[in-house]
Coordinates of C-alpha atoms and ligand atoms in Angstrom, one line a residue:
M27 CA -20.9 25.5 10.1
S28 CA -20.2 22.4 12.2
E29 CA -21.5 19.2 10.7
Y30 CA -22.6 16.2 12.7
V31 CA -23.7 12.6 12.1
K32 CA -26.6 11.4 14.3
L33 CA -26.7 7.9 15.7
E34 CA -29.8 6.4 17.2
F35 CA -29.3 3.6 19.6
E36 CA -31.6 2.2 22.3
G37 CA -34.0 5.1 21.9
K38 CA -31.3 7.8 22.4
I39 CA -29.8 10.1 19.8
Y40 CA -26.0 10.8 19.8
Q41 CA -24.1 13.3 17.7
F42 CA -20.7 12.8 16.3
P43 CA -18.7 15.5 14.6
I44 CA -17.6 15.4 10.9
V45 CA -13.9 16.1 10.3
T46 CA -13.0 17.5 6.9
G47 CA -9.6 17.1 5.3
T48 CA -7.9 19.7 3.1
E49 CA -9.0 17.9 0.0
G50 CA -12.6 17.8 1.2
E51 CA -12.7 14.1 2.3
K52 CA -14.9 13.6 5.3
A53 CA -14.7 11.4 8.4
I54 CA -16.9 10.8 11.4
D55 CA -14.9 11.5 14.6
I56 CA -16.0 8.5 16.8
S57 CA -13.3 9.0 19.5
E58 CA -16.2 9.5 22.0
L59 CA -18.3 6.6 20.7
R60 CA -17.5 4.0 23.3
S61 CA -17.5 6.3 26.3
S62 CA -20.9 7.8 25.3
T63 CA -22.8 4.8 23.8
G64 CA -20.9 1.7 25.0
L65 CA -20.5 0.7 21.3
I66 CA -17.4 0.0 19.4
T67 CA -17.0 -0.3 15.6
L68 CA -16.2 -3.5 13.7
D69 CA -14.2 -2.8 10.5
P70 CA -12.2 -5.8 9.2
G71 CA -9.0 -4.7 7.5
Y72 CA -9.7 -1.1 8.7
A73 CA -11.2 -0.5 5.2
N74 CA -13.4 2.4 6.6
T75 CA -11.2 3.5 9.4
G76 CA -9.0 6.6 9.5
S77 CA -6.3 5.8 12.0
C78 CA -4.8 9.3 12.1
A79 CA -4.8 12.7 10.6
S80 CA -1.8 13.2 8.4
S81 CA -0.3 16.0 6.2
I82 CA 2.2 13.8 4.4
T83 CA 0.5 12.0 1.4
F84 CA -2.8 12.5 -0.4
M85 CA -4.3 9.9 -2.6
D86 CA -7.6 9.7 -4.3
G87 CA -8.2 6.1 -5.3
E88 CA -11.2 6.9 -7.5
K89 CA -9.4 9.5 -9.6
G90 CA -5.9 7.8 -9.5
I91 CA -4.2 10.8 -7.7
L92 CA -1.1 10.5 -5.6
R93 CA 0.7 13.6 -4.1
Y94 CA 3.5 13.9 -1.5
R95 CA 3.2 17.1 0.6
G96 CA 0.8 18.3 -2.1
I97 CA 3.2 17.7 -5.1
P98 CA 1.9 15.4 -7.8
I99 CA 3.8 12.1 -8.1
E100 CA 4.2 12.8 -11.8
Q101 CA 6.1 16.0 -11.2
L102 CA 8.4 14.4 -8.6
A103 CA 9.1 11.4 -11.0
E104 CA 10.0 13.9 -13.7
H105 CA 12.0 16.5 -11.8
S106 CA 13.1 15.3 -8.4
S107 CA 15.6 12.8 -7.0
F108 CA 14.9 10.1 -4.4
I109 CA 16.9 12.0 -1.8
E110 CA 15.1 15.3 -2.4
T111 CA 11.8 13.4 -2.2
A112 CA 12.8 11.7 1.0
Y113 CA 13.7 15.2 2.4
L114 CA 10.3 16.5 1.3
L115 CA 8.4 13.7 3.0
I116 CA 10.4 13.8 6.2
N117 CA 10.7 17.6 6.6
G118 CA 7.6 18.8 4.9
K119 CA 9.3 21.0 2.4
L120 CA 11.7 20.7 -0.5
P121 CA 15.3 21.2 0.5
T122 CA 17.5 24.2 -0.6
G123 CA 20.6 23.4 -2.6
E124 CA 22.7 23.9 0.6
E125 CA 20.4 21.5 2.6
L126 CA 20.7 18.9 -0.1
K127 CA 24.5 19.3 0.0
Q128 CA 24.6 18.8 3.8
I129 CA 22.4 15.6 3.4
S130 CA 24.8 14.1 0.9
I131 CA 27.7 14.8 3.3
L132 CA 25.8 13.1 6.2
F133 CA 24.9 10.2 4.0
N134 CA 28.5 9.6 3.2
D135 CA 29.5 9.9 6.8
H136 CA 27.0 7.3 7.8
S137 CA 27.1 4.9 4.8
L138 CA 29.3 2.2 6.4
V139 CA 27.8 -0.4 8.7
H140 CA 29.7 -1.7 11.8
E141 CA 32.2 -4.3 10.6
D142 CA 31.0 -6.7 13.4
M143 CA 27.6 -6.8 11.7
Q144 CA 29.2 -8.9 8.9
I145 CA 29.4 -11.8 11.3
F146 CA 25.6 -11.9 11.4
Y147 CA 25.3 -11.7 7.7
Q148 CA 27.7 -14.5 7.2
N149 CA 25.8 -16.8 9.5
F150 CA 22.4 -16.6 7.9
P151 CA 21.8 -19.8 5.9
R152 CA 22.6 -19.5 2.2
G153 CA 19.0 -19.5 1.0
A154 CA 17.7 -17.0 3.5
H155 CA 15.3 -14.5 2.0
P156 CA 16.9 -11.0 1.9
M157 CA 13.8 -9.4 3.5
G158 CA 14.2 -11.6 6.6
I159 CA 17.8 -10.6 6.7
L160 CA 17.1 -6.9 6.2
S161 CA 14.4 -6.8 8.9
S162 CA 16.7 -8.5 11.4
M163 CA 19.6 -6.3 10.6
A164 CA 17.5 -3.1 10.8
N165 CA 16.5 -4.1 14.3
A166 CA 20.1 -5.1 15.2
L167 CA 21.2 -1.5 14.3
R168 CA 19.9 -0.3 17.8
S169 CA 22.4 -2.7 19.5
F170 CA 25.3 -1.4 17.4
Y171 CA 24.2 2.3 17.5
P172 CA 22.8 2.8 21.0
E173 CA 20.6 5.7 22.0
L174 CA 22.0 9.2 21.7
Q175 CA 21.9 11.9 24.3
T176 CA 19.2 14.3 23.2
I177 CA 15.9 13.5 21.5
E178 CA 16.7 15.8 18.6
E179 CA 20.1 14.3 18.0
E180 CA 18.6 10.8 18.4
I181 CA 15.9 11.4 15.7
N182 CA 18.1 13.3 13.2
I183 CA 21.0 10.9 13.4
T184 CA 18.9 7.8 13.5
V185 CA 17.0 8.9 10.4
I186 CA 20.2 9.6 8.5
R187 CA 21.8 6.3 9.6
L188 CA 18.8 4.4 8.5
L189 CA 18.4 6.0 5.1
S190 CA 22.1 5.7 4.4
K191 CA 22.9 2.3 5.9
V192 CA 19.8 0.5 4.5
R193 CA 21.3 0.5 0.9
T194 CA 24.7 -0.7 2.2
M195 CA 22.9 -3.5 4.3
A196 CA 20.7 -4.5 1.3
A197 CA 23.7 -4.7 -1.1
M198 CA 25.7 -6.6 1.6
S199 CA 23.0 -9.2 2.0
Y200 CA 23.1 -9.8 -1.8
K201 CA 26.9 -10.0 -2.0
I202 CA 27.2 -12.4 1.0
S203 CA 24.4 -14.6 -0.3
R204 CA 26.5 -15.1 -3.5
G205 CA 29.6 -15.8 -1.5
H206 CA 31.2 -12.6 -2.9
K207 CA 33.3 -10.0 -1.1
V208 CA 31.4 -7.0 0.3
V209 CA 31.8 -3.8 -1.8
Y210 CA 32.1 -0.5 0.2
P211 CA 30.2 2.6 -0.8
R212 CA 32.0 5.3 -2.7
P213 CA 31.7 8.9 -1.5
D214 CA 31.8 10.3 -5.1
Y215 CA 28.6 8.4 -6.1
K216 CA 25.1 9.6 -5.5
Y217 CA 22.6 7.5 -3.7
P218 CA 21.2 5.2 -6.4
A219 CA 24.5 4.9 -8.3
N220 CA 26.2 3.9 -5.0
F221 CA 23.7 1.2 -4.4
L222 CA 24.2 -0.3 -7.9
H223 CA 28.0 -0.1 -7.4
M224 CA 27.8 -2.0 -4.1
M225 CA 25.5 -4.6 -5.7
F226 CA 27.4 -5.3 -8.9
D227 CA 31.0 -4.2 -8.6
T228 CA 33.5 -7.1 -8.5
P229 CA 37.3 -7.3 -8.2
V230 CA 37.4 -8.8 -11.7
K231 CA 34.8 -6.7 -13.4
P232 CA 34.3 -3.1 -12.1
Y233 CA 30.7 -2.0 -12.4
E234 CA 30.2 0.7 -15.0
I235 CA 27.6 3.3 -14.0
N236 CA 24.8 3.5 -16.6
E237 CA 22.9 6.8 -16.3
T238 CA 19.7 5.3 -17.7
L239 CA 19.6 2.7 -15.0
V240 CA 20.6 5.1 -12.3
R241 CA 17.7 7.4 -13.2
A242 CA 15.3 4.5 -13.5
L243 CA 16.3 3.4 -9.9
D244 CA 15.9 6.9 -8.6
V245 CA 12.4 7.1 -10.1
F246 CA 11.5 3.6 -8.9
W247 CA 12.3 4.7 -5.3
I248 CA 10.5 8.1 -5.7
L249 CA 7.3 6.2 -6.8
H250 CA 7.6 3.9 -3.7
A251 CA 8.5 6.5 -1.2
D252 CA 5.1 6.8 0.6
H253 CA 1.6 5.6 0.2
E254 CA -0.3 6.9 3.3
Q255 CA -1.7 4.4 5.8
N256 CA -0.9 1.1 4.0
C257 CA -0.2 -2.2 5.7
S258 CA 3.5 -1.7 6.5
T259 CA 3.1 2.1 7.3
S260 CA 0.3 1.3 9.7
T261 CA 2.5 -1.3 11.2
V262 CA 5.3 1.2 11.7
R263 CA 2.8 3.6 13.4
L264 CA 1.3 0.9 15.5
V265 CA 4.6 -0.5 16.7
G266 CA 6.0 3.0 17.1
S267 CA 2.9 4.0 19.2
G268 CA 4.4 1.9 22.0
R269 CA 7.3 4.3 21.9
V270 CA 9.7 1.7 20.7
N271 CA 12.9 3.0 19.0
L272 CA 12.8 3.9 15.3
Y273 CA 15.0 0.9 14.2
A274 CA 12.5 -1.6 15.8
A275 CA 9.5 0.2 14.2
I276 CA 11.2 0.1 10.8
S277 CA 12.1 -3.5 11.2
A278 CA 8.4 -4.3 11.8
G279 CA 7.5 -2.3 8.7
I280 CA 10.0 -4.3 6.6
S281 CA 8.4 -7.6 7.9
A282 CA 4.9 -6.3 7.1
L283 CA 6.0 -5.3 3.6
W284 CA 7.4 -8.8 2.8
G285 CA 3.9 -10.4 2.3
P286 CA 2.8 -11.2 -1.3
L287 CA -0.4 -9.2 -0.9
H288 CA 1.6 -6.1 -0.1
G289 CA 5.2 -5.4 -1.2
G290 CA 6.0 -9.0 -1.9
A291 CA 3.7 -8.7 -4.9
N292 CA 6.6 -7.5 -7.1
Q293 CA 8.4 -10.8 -6.7
A294 CA 5.1 -12.7 -7.0
V295 CA 4.3 -11.0 -10.3
I296 CA 7.5 -12.2 -11.9
D297 CA 7.0 -15.7 -10.5
M298 CA 3.5 -15.7 -12.0
L299 CA 4.6 -14.4 -15.4
K300 CA 7.3 -17.1 -15.5
E301 CA 4.6 -19.8 -14.7
I302 CA 2.4 -18.4 -17.5
Q303 CA 5.5 -18.5 -19.9
K304 CA 6.1 -22.2 -18.9
D305 CA 2.4 -22.8 -19.7
G306 CA 3.1 -21.7 -23.3
G307 CA 2.1 -18.1 -22.6
N308 CA -1.5 -19.0 -21.9
H309 CA -2.6 -15.8 -20.1
Q310 CA -6.3 -16.5 -20.7
R311 CA -5.9 -19.6 -18.5
A312 CA -4.4 -17.4 -15.7
V313 CA -7.3 -14.9 -16.0
E314 CA -9.8 -17.8 -15.8
K315 CA -8.0 -19.2 -12.7
A316 CA -8.0 -15.8 -11.0
K317 CA -11.8 -15.5 -11.6
D318 CA -12.5 -18.9 -10.2
K319 CA -13.9 -18.5 -6.7
K320 CA -12.8 -22.0 -5.7
D321 CA -9.2 -21.3 -6.7
P322 CA -7.2 -19.1 -4.3
F323 CA -5.0 -17.9 -7.2
R324 CA -5.1 -14.1 -7.9
L325 CA -3.6 -12.1 -10.6
M326 CA -0.6 -10.7 -8.8
G327 CA 0.0 -7.0 -9.4
F328 CA -3.7 -6.4 -10.0
G329 CA -6.1 -4.7 -7.6
H330 CA -5.7 -2.3 -4.7
R331 CA -7.5 -1.5 -1.5
V332 CA -7.7 2.2 -2.4
Y333 CA -7.2 2.6 -6.2
K334 CA -10.3 1.8 -8.1
A335 CA -8.8 3.4 -11.2
Y336 CA -5.4 2.9 -12.8
D337 CA -2.6 3.2 -10.1
P338 CA -0.7 6.4 -11.2
R339 CA 2.5 4.8 -10.1
A340 CA 1.9 1.8 -12.4
K341 CA 1.3 4.2 -15.3
L342 CA 4.7 5.9 -14.7
I343 CA 6.5 2.6 -14.2
K344 CA 5.0 1.1 -17.4
K345 CA 6.2 4.1 -19.3
M346 CA 9.7 3.9 -17.7
C347 CA 9.8 0.2 -18.5
D348 CA 9.3 0.8 -22.2
K349 CA 11.8 3.6 -22.2
I350 CA 14.7 1.8 -20.5
L351 CA 14.3 -1.5 -22.4
K352 CA 14.4 0.6 -25.6
E353 CA 17.4 2.7 -24.6
L354 CA 19.3 -0.4 -23.4
D355 CA 18.2 -2.5 -26.3
I356 CA 16.9 -5.2 -24.1
S357 CA 14.1 -7.5 -25.1
D358 CA 12.2 -9.1 -22.2
P359 CA 9.6 -11.6 -23.2
L360 CA 8.0 -11.2 -19.7
L361 CA 7.2 -7.5 -20.6
D362 CA 5.3 -8.6 -23.7
L363 CA 3.5 -11.2 -21.7
A364 CA 2.6 -8.7 -19.0
K365 CA 1.2 -6.3 -21.6
E366 CA -0.9 -9.1 -23.2
L367 CA -2.1 -10.2 -19.7
E368 CA -3.1 -6.6 -18.8
E369 CA -5.0 -6.3 -22.1
V370 CA -7.0 -9.5 -21.5
A371 CA -7.7 -8.6 -17.8
L372 CA -8.7 -5.0 -18.5
T373 CA -11.3 -6.1 -21.1
D374 CA -12.7 -8.9 -18.9
D375 CA -16.1 -8.2 -17.2
Y376 CA -14.9 -9.6 -13.9
F377 CA -11.9 -7.2 -13.7
I378 CA -14.0 -4.3 -15.0
E379 CA -16.8 -4.8 -12.5
K380 CA -14.4 -5.1 -9.6
N381 CA -12.3 -2.1 -10.7
L382 CA -9.1 -4.3 -10.8
Y383 CA -6.3 -2.5 -12.5
P384 CA -2.5 -3.1 -12.5
N385 CA -0.9 -1.7 -9.4
V386 CA 2.7 -0.5 -8.9
D387 CA 4.0 -4.0 -8.6
F388 CA 2.8 -5.2 -12.0
Y389 CA 5.6 -3.6 -14.1
S390 CA 8.2 -2.8 -11.5
G391 CA 9.7 -6.3 -11.5
I392 CA 10.5 -5.9 -15.2
V393 CA 12.4 -2.6 -14.5
L394 CA 14.3 -4.3 -11.7
R395 CA 15.2 -7.3 -14.0
A396 CA 16.6 -4.8 -16.5
M397 CA 18.9 -3.5 -13.8
G398 CA 20.1 -7.0 -13.1
I399 CA 18.4 -7.2 -9.6
P400 CA 17.6 -10.8 -8.7
T401 CA 14.0 -11.6 -8.1
N402 CA 14.4 -12.3 -4.4
M403 CA 15.8 -8.8 -3.9
F404 CA 12.7 -7.1 -5.4
T405 CA 10.9 -6.5 -2.2
V406 CA 14.1 -5.2 -0.6
M407 CA 14.2 -2.6 -3.4
F408 CA 10.6 -1.6 -2.4
A409 CA 11.6 -1.4 1.3
I410 CA 14.6 1.0 0.5
G411 CA 12.1 3.2 -1.4
R412 CA 9.4 3.1 1.3
L413 CA 11.8 4.0 4.1
P414 CA 11.4 7.8 3.9
G415 CA 7.6 7.3 4.1
W416 CA 7.8 5.1 7.1
I417 CA 10.2 7.6 8.8
A418 CA 8.0 10.6 7.9
Q419 CA 4.9 8.8 9.3
W420 CA 6.7 7.7 12.5
K421 CA 8.0 11.2 13.0
E422 CA 4.5 12.7 12.5
S423 CA 3.0 10.3 14.9
M424 CA 5.6 11.2 17.6
D425 CA 4.6 14.9 17.3
D426 CA 0.9 14.2 17.1
P427 CA -1.1 16.0 19.9
M428 CA -3.8 13.3 19.5
W429 CA -1.2 10.5 20.0
K430 CA -2.5 7.4 21.8
L431 CA -1.0 4.0 22.2
G432 CA -2.4 1.9 19.3
R433 CA -4.8 -0.6 20.8
P434 CA -7.9 -1.7 18.8
R435 CA -10.8 -3.5 20.4
Q436 CA -12.7 -6.7 19.3
V437 CA -16.0 -8.4 19.3
Y438 CA -15.5 -11.5 21.3
T439 CA -17.0 -14.7 19.8
G440 CA -15.6 -17.4 22.0
P441 CA -17.3 -19.4 24.7
S442 CA -18.9 -17.8 27.7
I443 CA -17.5 -18.5 31.1
T444 CA -16.5 -22.2 31.3
D445 CA -15.2 -24.2 34.2
Y446 CA -11.7 -25.7 34.0
I447 CA -11.8 -29.5 33.5
P448 CA -9.0 -31.5 35.3
I449 CA -6.8 -33.5 32.8
D450 CA -8.1 -36.9 34.0
Q451 CA -11.7 -35.9 33.3
R452 CA -11.3 -34.7 29.7
Ligands
LIG521 N1 -7.2 -11.2 -8.9 C1 -8.4 -11.7 -8.9 N2 -9.4 -11.2 -8.1 C2 -9.1 -10.2 -7.3 C3 -7.8 -9.7 -7.3 C4 -6.8 -10.2 -8.1 N3 -5.6 -9.7 -8.1 N4 -7.8 -8.7 -6.4 C5 -9.1 -8.6 -5.8 N5 -9.9 -9.5 -6.4 C6 -11.3 -9.8 -6.2 C7 -11.5 -10.5 -4.9 O1 -11.5 -11.9 -5.1 C8 -12.8 -9.9 -4.4 O2 -13.9 -10.6 -5.1 P1 -15.3 -10.8 -4.4 O3 -15.9 -9.4 -4.2 O4 -16.1 -11.5 -5.5 O5 -15.1 -11.6 -3.2 C9 -12.8 -8.5 -4.9 O6 -11.9 -8.5 -6.1 C10 -12.3 -7.5 -3.9 O7 -11.1 -8.0 -3.4 P2 -10.6 -7.9 -1.9 O8 -9.5 -8.8 -1.6 O9 -11.8 -7.9 -1.0 O10 -10.1 -6.4 -1.9 P3 -8.9 -5.8 -1.0 O11 -9.0 -4.3 -1.1 O12 -9.0 -6.4 0.3 O13 -7.6 -6.4 -1.7 C11 -5.5 -6.6 -2.6 C12 -6.6 -5.6 -2.2 C13 -5.0 -7.4 -1.4 C14 -4.3 -5.8 -3.1 C15 -6.0 -7.6 -3.8 O14 -6.4 -6.8 -4.9 C16 -4.9 -8.6 -4.2 O15 -4.8 -9.6 -3.5 N6 -4.2 -8.3 -5.3 C17 -3.1 -9.2 -5.7 C18 -1.8 -8.9 -4.8 C19 -1.2 -7.6 -5.1 O16 -1.0 -7.3 -6.3 N7 -0.8 -6.9 -4.1 C20 -0.1 -5.6 -4.2 C21 -1.0 -4.5 -3.8 S1 -0.1 -2.9 -4.0 C22 0.9 -2.9 -2.7 O17 0.5 -3.3 -1.6 C23 2.2 -2.3 -2.8

């Protein structure tokens, strides 16, 4: 039975169909709203707006559910690898053993970046933020790797290049920022081990691969791999809707992710915990500050636009955090502080009433610190993880039969028609 929503406006009744997703979530299809009624909708932050239909990721913020292509995130975190998960997101199915082998070969073939790109790296100022560098270099890839002949080749090779080169480019930015020699990828290492090798290997001290850290990084990236229509993914789709090349759309996504309210929160959490530590560990003061409406300070790593229950990724990261610190015998006072802060916040009426729980960024910084990743690289780590999701969403939007150039409307609130005033009369 078809369902409709009725809208009464200026004495007339209009009907708009209800669209139902596979998990039963309902939306009003208002694609004919303006042409039939002359009205548009006003929805700041798109909090009630579905921008597309998508078969990639399902999340239920009330129940704390996250699934990629139907598979619960908990199962992927336990059994899958980042590369397998990336394949799943981009191709819509788990790879066979042979397909996975082929992907590894392609990743090795495309893991180097053009030597001339090093000149750009070397000329960024010393203190440049690695997210700015990564976003610029992702865009620069188009100039170094121009368009291929066929659309299919273009999409497949560009996707492989991006996934493989992003970790080389990220590690390069770190090495160059330290004034160290760039380390080349090794074909015998898997994706996460190769990244750690390129980050930490030096001519005087070869990096010893630690399987606990390698697995932790793999899981960290799986947990970040997609999150449906978030700020950076919507950016990739919107920029991509102008039919720009994939490198440019991804570069825009990286820039969007940088902000502290989005992916930059993992860095902001560690900065905040250090501040609290300097303040003698007074987490109650931080909680009071976050509740004060006159103070712009917020508890970083808390709250989410969609999750109104505990973020399932945060649950898994918190567990992983405990496990790796125990296995590696590391004691991190910031972890103790984070746990105390969480306990205070979760029992506070303000946080309870507003359904504010720790999000993925709350504990992820502590995991990254255990790996030796410097704080200003945290959001880069998130970007590497989110890349398969951005690519999958971009690819889906390219094949979408309902595709349209992204172009929202507005309610104009400026002056009505006003005459120009010559400069000598102002
Ligand atoms: N600390 C204190 N108060 C908060 C917090 C917080 N972290 N988050 C939300 N609130 C309050 C707001 O002040 C607001 O209060 P009000 O209703 O009295 O005005 C209410 O909770 C709702 O918050 P909004 O900002 O309207 O909710 P929105 O869905 O727009 O915000 C966001 C989500 C941006 C993530 C917010 O919770 C926040 O700023 N958190 C801190 C930054 C952070 O951790 N970002 C990472 C998110 S996960 C990710 O993107 C990877």
